[in-house]
Amino acid sequence: MSSSWSLHPQLTKDTVNIGDLPLSRVMIIKDSNYPWLLLVPRRDEVSDITDLNEVEQAQLMTEINRVGLALKAITKPEKLNIAALGNVVPQLHIHIIARRTTDAAWPRPVWGVVPPEPFDPTELEAFTQALRKRIWLG
Amino acid sequence: MSSSWSLHPQLTKDTVNIGDLPLSRVMIIKDSNYPWLLLVPRRDEVSDITDLNEVEQAQLMTEINRVGLALKAITKPEKLNIAALGNVVPQLHIHIIARRTTDAAWPRPVWGVVPPEPFDPTELEAFTQALRKRIWLG
């Protein structure tokens, strides 16, 4: 693990920390319009998936699957959207978003469509606990 | 390999076929605004990455890396955008897009920003040949 790794300030600002998997930090994006998670591999100087080595890439896929299945089980969406874009924040981060045909952006991608909507604190706490249980306790 | 697999008609319409990797078909999106590739795992009834089994997921990551590195080597972009969305076309397909700070949508995601721009046929042929050489001959 890179000892000097730290989360990009913009990602810190936009998220609630859920916990660490072997490679990635798992977070909720503070936008109640969508159940929207972020995975950030704890590696320095990594901007594209192709910057990870093969072992890290395989682990990232395992973590995407684990977190994606947890998010599906909890939110029962019509579709997952999984994306590594990073045009604005260069630190590699993978969006895992549960999409519903009734959500604010459907069928468009979520980025830039509607302003973020704050979470109700009770709802956010319940979502956090449900994710921790599913992701870490299987 | 699923014997009944076929490419979704919308993806057939929007792409030029480059060739098959062990899991996925590789295609160029017919839009010269961006160097934009698509990977489609040749599996029936698969809509999300989490629908693939673990072996297929690992192979998909290997193919994303291989195609992503080829696209970077050929186009020298500022950033790769890699995404599995599928809100409109449900057949699992992974976008691999080379982004430049001078492109039509930067820094936004590419979807829906500007209409597709036809390729010059000579340019498309050169891009196709360069990709085939890099992806299959290393």
GROMACS .gro file of C-alpha atoms in nm:
model
  276
    1MET     CA    1   0.000   0.000   0.000
    2SER     CA    2   0.134   0.344  -0.087
    3SER     CA    3   0.212   0.513   0.243
    4SER     CA    4   0.172   0.860   0.096
    5TRP     CA    5  -0.170   0.799  -0.059
    6SER     CA    6  -0.448   1.037   0.036
    7LEU     CA    7  -0.795   1.095  -0.099
    8HIS     CA    8  -0.830   1.390  -0.338
    9PRO     CA    9  -0.984   1.690  -0.152
   10GLN     CA   10  -1.275   1.715  -0.397
   11LEU     CA   11  -1.364   1.349  -0.342
   12THR     CA   12  -1.338   1.396   0.035
   13LYS     CA   13  -1.578   1.689   0.010
   14ASP     CA   14  -1.833   1.506  -0.206
   15THR     CA   15  -1.851   1.174  -0.018
   16VAL     CA   16  -1.923   0.986   0.302
   17ASN     CA   17  -1.664   0.721   0.387
   18ILE     CA   18  -1.795   0.365   0.415
   19GLY     CA   19  -1.470   0.172   0.462
   20ASP     CA   20  -1.170   0.012   0.294
   21LEU     CA   21  -1.155  -0.302   0.083
   22PRO     CA   22  -0.807  -0.453   0.019
   23LEU     CA   23  -0.743  -0.214  -0.272
   24SER     CA   24  -1.009   0.056  -0.266
   25ARG     CA   25  -1.181   0.299  -0.035
   26VAL     CA   26  -1.561   0.277  -0.065
   27MET     CA   27  -1.770   0.594  -0.039
   28ILE     CA   28  -2.123   0.722  -0.087
   29ILE     CA   29  -2.163   1.033  -0.304
   30LYS     CA   30  -2.362   1.297  -0.113
   31ASP     CA   31  -2.649   1.312  -0.361
   32SER     CA   32  -2.976   1.148  -0.273
   33ASN     CA   33  -3.096   1.168  -0.635
   34TYR     CA   34  -2.924   0.835  -0.695
   35PRO     CA   35  -2.773   0.553  -0.486
   36TRP     CA   36  -2.420   0.643  -0.601
   37LEU     CA   37  -2.097   0.491  -0.473
   38LEU     CA   38  -1.734   0.556  -0.544
   39LEU     CA   39  -1.437   0.318  -0.532
   40VAL     CA   40  -1.092   0.478  -0.506
   41PRO     CA   41  -0.788   0.249  -0.528
   42ARG     CA   42  -0.543   0.358  -0.255
   43ARG     CA   43  -0.251   0.400  -0.493
   44ASP     CA   44  -0.046   0.711  -0.565
   45GLU     CA   45  -0.024   0.868  -0.909
   46VAL     CA   46  -0.290   0.650  -1.065
   47SER     CA   47  -0.531   0.820  -1.301
   48ASP     CA   48  -0.645   0.552  -1.548
   49ILE     CA   49  -0.730   0.186  -1.487
   50THR     CA   50  -0.441   0.108  -1.724
   51ASP     CA   51  -0.203   0.269  -1.470
   52LEU     CA   52  -0.274  -0.014  -1.222
   53ASN     CA   53  -0.072  -0.334  -1.250
   54GLU     CA   54  -0.246  -0.659  -1.347
   55VAL     CA   55  -0.291  -0.780  -0.988
   56GLU     CA   56  -0.446  -0.448  -0.888
   57GLN     CA   57  -0.671  -0.452  -1.195
   58ALA     CA   58  -0.798  -0.798  -1.108
   59GLN     CA   59  -0.859  -0.690  -0.749
   60LEU     CA   60  -1.040  -0.378  -0.870
   61MET     CA   61  -1.275  -0.593  -1.079
   62THR     CA   62  -1.340  -0.815  -0.775
   63GLU     CA   63  -1.423  -0.507  -0.568
   64ILE     CA   64  -1.643  -0.355  -0.842
   65ASN     CA   65  -1.837  -0.683  -0.851
   66ARG     CA   66  -1.866  -0.705  -0.472
   67VAL     CA   67  -1.981  -0.345  -0.431
   68GLY     CA   68  -2.204  -0.360  -0.740
   69LEU     CA   69  -2.384  -0.671  -0.613
   70ALA     CA   70  -2.429  -0.514  -0.267
   71LEU     CA   71  -2.573  -0.196  -0.421
   72LYS     CA   72  -2.809  -0.402  -0.641
   73ALA     CA   73  -2.926  -0.612  -0.347
   74ILE     CA   74  -3.000  -0.306  -0.135
   75THR     CA   75  -3.154  -0.075  -0.396
   76LYS     CA   76  -3.303  -0.313  -0.659
   77PRO     CA   77  -3.223  -0.086  -0.954
   78GLU     CA   78  -3.310  -0.137  -1.322
   79LYS     CA   79  -2.945  -0.091  -1.422
   80LEU     CA   80  -2.598  -0.034  -1.282
   81ASN     CA   81  -2.382   0.238  -1.433
   82ILE     CA   82  -2.010   0.175  -1.376
   83ALA     CA   83  -1.761   0.434  -1.496
   84ALA     CA   84  -1.405   0.561  -1.458
   85LEU     CA   85  -1.405   0.910  -1.613
   86GLY     CA   86  -1.180   1.148  -1.417
   87ASN     CA   87  -1.179   1.444  -1.655
   88VAL     CA   88  -1.219   1.684  -1.362
   89VAL     CA   89  -1.064   1.496  -1.067
   90PRO     CA   90  -0.763   1.305  -1.200
   91GLN     CA   91  -0.726   1.060  -0.907
   92LEU     CA   92  -0.864   0.727  -1.034
   93HIS     CA   93  -1.217   0.678  -0.902
   94ILE     CA   94  -1.486   0.439  -1.019
   95HIS     CA   95  -1.849   0.541  -1.007
   96ILE     CA   96  -2.099   0.264  -0.927
   97ILE     CA   97  -2.450   0.405  -0.963
   98ALA     CA   98  -2.785   0.232  -0.919
   99ARG     CA   99  -3.017   0.365  -1.190
  100ARG     CA  100  -3.394   0.362  -1.189
  101THR     CA  101  -3.621   0.452  -1.479
  102THR     CA  102  -3.784   0.703  -1.243
  103ASP     CA  103  -3.462   0.883  -1.140
  104ALA     CA  104  -3.382   1.246  -1.220
  105ALA     CA  105  -3.153   1.175  -1.518
  106TRP     CA  106  -3.285   0.852  -1.673
  107PRO     CA  107  -3.193   0.739  -1.936
  108ARG     CA  108  -2.906   0.988  -1.955
  109PRO     CA  109  -2.581   0.946  -1.759
  110VAL     CA  110  -2.611   1.121  -1.420
  111TRP     CA  111  -2.326   1.372  -1.451
  112GLY     CA  112  -2.435   1.734  -1.466
  113VAL     CA  113  -2.806   1.671  -1.516
  114VAL     CA  114  -2.951   1.792  -1.185
  115PRO     CA  115  -2.785   1.954  -0.881
  116PRO     CA  116  -2.697   1.721  -0.592
  117GLU     CA  117  -2.979   1.673  -0.341
  118PRO     CA  118  -2.881   1.643   0.029
  119PHE     CA  119  -2.956   1.314   0.205
  120ASP     CA  120  -3.193   1.289   0.496
  121PRO     CA  121  -2.947   1.195   0.778
  122THR     CA  122  -3.152   0.896   0.891
  123GLU     CA  123  -3.174   0.764   0.536
  124LEU     CA  124  -2.800   0.813   0.486
  125GLU     CA  125  -2.722   0.628   0.810
  126ALA     CA  126  -2.947   0.337   0.711
  127PHE     CA  127  -2.787   0.321   0.363
  128THR     CA  128  -2.437   0.329   0.517
  129GLN     CA  129  -2.517   0.048   0.759
  130ALA     CA  130  -2.683  -0.165   0.490
  131LEU     CA  131  -2.378  -0.124   0.263
  132ARG     CA  132  -2.129  -0.207   0.539
  133LYS     CA  133  -2.323  -0.523   0.626
  134ARG     CA  134  -2.352  -0.641   0.263
  135ILE     CA  135  -2.000  -0.552   0.150
  136TRP     CA  136  -1.799  -0.668   0.450
  137LEU     CA  137  -2.016  -0.937   0.601
  138GLY     CA  138  -2.130  -1.075   0.263
  139MET     CA  139  -1.909  -1.920  -2.604
  140SER     CA  140  -2.284  -1.868  -2.630
  141SER     CA  141  -2.385  -2.002  -2.969
  142SER     CA  142  -2.693  -1.781  -2.989
  143TRP     CA  143  -2.514  -1.454  -2.911
  144SER     CA  144  -2.557  -1.171  -3.156
  145LEU     CA  145  -2.469  -0.804  -3.144
  146HIS     CA  146  -2.757  -0.569  -3.057
  147PRO     CA  147  -2.889  -0.402  -3.379
  148GLN     CA  148  -2.826  -0.050  -3.242
  149LEU     CA  149  -2.462  -0.137  -3.167
  150THR     CA  150  -2.425  -0.290  -3.514
  151LYS     CA  151  -2.558   0.032  -3.665
  152ASP     CA  152  -2.331   0.263  -3.462
  153THR     CA  153  -2.000   0.080  -3.502
  154VAL     CA  154  -1.730  -0.057  -3.729
  155ASN     CA  155  -1.613  -0.407  -3.636
  156ILE     CA  156  -1.243  -0.442  -3.551
  157GLY     CA  157  -1.228  -0.804  -3.438
  158ASP     CA  158  -1.281  -1.049  -3.154
  159LEU     CA  159  -1.076  -1.095  -2.839
  160PRO     CA  160  -1.134  -1.417  -2.638
  161LEU     CA  161  -1.437  -1.268  -2.459
  162SER     CA  162  -1.532  -0.945  -2.635
  163ARG     CA  163  -1.598  -0.802  -2.979
  164VAL     CA  164  -1.400  -0.481  -3.035
  165MET     CA  165  -1.557  -0.197  -3.234
  166ILE     CA  166  -1.504   0.166  -3.328
  167ILE     CA  167  -1.799   0.401  -3.269
  168LYS     CA  168  -1.877   0.591  -3.591
  169ASP     CA  169  -1.809   0.936  -3.446
  170SER     CA  170  -1.490   1.115  -3.539
  171ASN     CA  171  -1.535   1.366  -3.255
  172TYR     CA  172  -1.355   1.120  -3.029
  173PRO     CA  173  -1.141   0.806  -3.064
  174TRP     CA  174  -1.417   0.589  -2.914
  175LEU     CA  175  -1.415   0.211  -2.889
  176LEU     CA  176  -1.666  -0.041  -2.763
  177LEU     CA  177  -1.608  -0.384  -2.607
  178VAL     CA  178  -1.904  -0.623  -2.611
  179PRO     CA  179  -1.866  -0.956  -2.426
  180ARG     CA  180  -2.009  -1.228  -2.653
  181ARG     CA  181  -2.245  -1.362  -2.388
  182ASP     CA  182  -2.623  -1.389  -2.397
  183GLU     CA  183  -2.849  -1.215  -2.149
  184VAL     CA  184  -2.574  -1.010  -1.989
  185SER     CA  185  -2.657  -0.652  -1.906
  186ASP     CA  186  -2.436  -0.559  -1.609
  187ILE     CA  187  -2.072  -0.649  -1.538
  188THR     CA  188  -2.204  -0.827  -1.227
  189ASP     CA  189  -2.395  -1.067  -1.459
  190LEU     CA  190  -2.063  -1.210  -1.584
  191ASN     CA  191  -1.899  -1.488  -1.382
  192GLU     CA  192  -1.565  -1.425  -1.211
  193VAL     CA  193  -1.356  -1.575  -1.489
  194GLU     CA  194  -1.534  -1.361  -1.748
  195GLN     CA  195  -1.496  -1.051  -1.531
  196ALA     CA  196  -1.121  -1.110  -1.501
  197GLN     CA  197  -1.097  -1.161  -1.877
  198LEU     CA  198  -1.300  -0.843  -1.937
  199MET     CA  199  -1.054  -0.644  -1.723
  200THR     CA  200  -0.763  -0.793  -1.920
  201GLU     CA  201  -0.932  -0.690  -2.245
  202ILE     CA  202  -1.016  -0.340  -2.116
  203ASN     CA  203  -0.649  -0.297  -2.026
  204ARG     CA  204  -0.525  -0.431  -2.360
  205VAL     CA  205  -0.762  -0.216  -2.567
  206GLY     CA  206  -0.715   0.088  -2.341
  207LEU     CA  207  -0.335   0.071  -2.375
  208ALA     CA  208  -0.361   0.032  -2.753
  209LEU     CA  209  -0.594   0.331  -2.777
  210LYS     CA  210  -0.360   0.540  -2.559
  211ALA     CA  211  -0.055   0.444  -2.764
  212ILE     CA  212  -0.226   0.536  -3.090
  213THR     CA  213  -0.407   0.855  -2.988
  214LYS     CA  214  -0.198   0.994  -2.697
  215PRO     CA  215  -0.499   1.129  -2.505
  216GLU     CA  216  -0.503   1.328  -2.180
  217LYS     CA  217  -0.744   1.079  -2.023
  218LEU     CA  218  -0.926   0.755  -2.085
  219ASN     CA  219  -1.297   0.734  -2.006
  220ILE     CA  220  -1.411   0.377  -1.943
  221ALA     CA  221  -1.779   0.312  -1.878
  222ALA     CA  222  -2.051   0.048  -1.875
  223LEU     CA  223  -2.381   0.239  -1.877
  224GLY     CA  224  -2.642   0.063  -2.093
  225ASN     CA  225  -2.947   0.264  -1.996
  226VAL     CA  226  -3.060   0.274  -2.361
  227VAL     CA  227  -2.907  -0.043  -2.511
  228PRO     CA  228  -2.926  -0.316  -2.245
  229GLN     CA  229  -2.667  -0.554  -2.399
  230LEU     CA  230  -2.351  -0.513  -2.188
  231HIS     CA  231  -2.107  -0.288  -2.370
  232ILE     CA  232  -1.803  -0.106  -2.236
  233HIS     CA  233  -1.708   0.233  -2.375
  234ILE     CA  234  -1.334   0.307  -2.397
  235ILE     CA  235  -1.289   0.668  -2.506
  236ALA     CA  236  -0.971   0.868  -2.557
  237ARG     CA  237  -1.034   1.219  -2.426
  238ARG     CA  238  -0.847   1.533  -2.516
  239THR     CA  239  -0.881   1.871  -2.351
  240THR     CA  240  -0.956   2.009  -2.698
  241ASP     CA  241  -1.239   1.766  -2.782
  242ALA     CA  242  -1.602   1.867  -2.836
  243ALA     CA  243  -1.727   1.767  -2.489
  244TRP     CA  244  -1.427   1.817  -2.256
  245PRO     CA  245  -1.443   1.802  -1.955
  246ARG     CA  246  -1.795   1.661  -1.968
  247PRO     CA  247  -1.871   1.296  -2.047
  248VAL     CA  248  -1.922   1.253  -2.423
  249TRP     CA  249  -2.279   1.119  -2.426
  250GLY     CA  250  -2.534   1.352  -2.583
  251VAL     CA  251  -2.311   1.660  -2.604
  252VAL     CA  252  -2.263   1.697  -2.980
  253PRO     CA  253  -2.407   1.496  -3.273
  254PRO     CA  254  -2.184   1.221  -3.416
  255GLU     CA  255  -1.946   1.341  -3.688
  256PRO     CA  256  -1.878   1.101  -3.980
  257PHE     CA  257  -1.523   0.971  -4.024
  258ASP     CA  258  -1.315   1.045  -4.329
  259PRO     CA  259  -1.289   0.690  -4.480
  260THR     CA  260  -0.909   0.707  -4.512
  261GLU     CA  261  -0.875   0.816  -4.152
  262LEU     CA  262  -1.111   0.540  -4.036
  263GLU     CA  263  -0.915   0.277  -4.229
  264ALA     CA  264  -0.586   0.397  -4.081
  265PHE     CA  265  -0.735   0.396  -3.729
  266THR     CA  266  -0.875   0.043  -3.783
  267GLN     CA  267  -0.541  -0.091  -3.905
  268ALA     CA  268  -0.348   0.075  -3.623
  269LEU     CA  269  -0.584  -0.075  -3.365
  270ARG     CA  270  -0.568  -0.425  -3.516
  271LYS     CA  271  -0.189  -0.414  -3.514
  272ARG     CA  272  -0.164  -0.290  -3.154
  273ILE     CA  273  -0.437  -0.507  -3.003
  274TRP     CA  274  -0.364  -0.838  -3.174
  275LEU     CA  275   0.005  -0.817  -3.251
  276GLY     CA  276   0.093  -0.635  -2.925
   0.00000   0.00000   0.00000
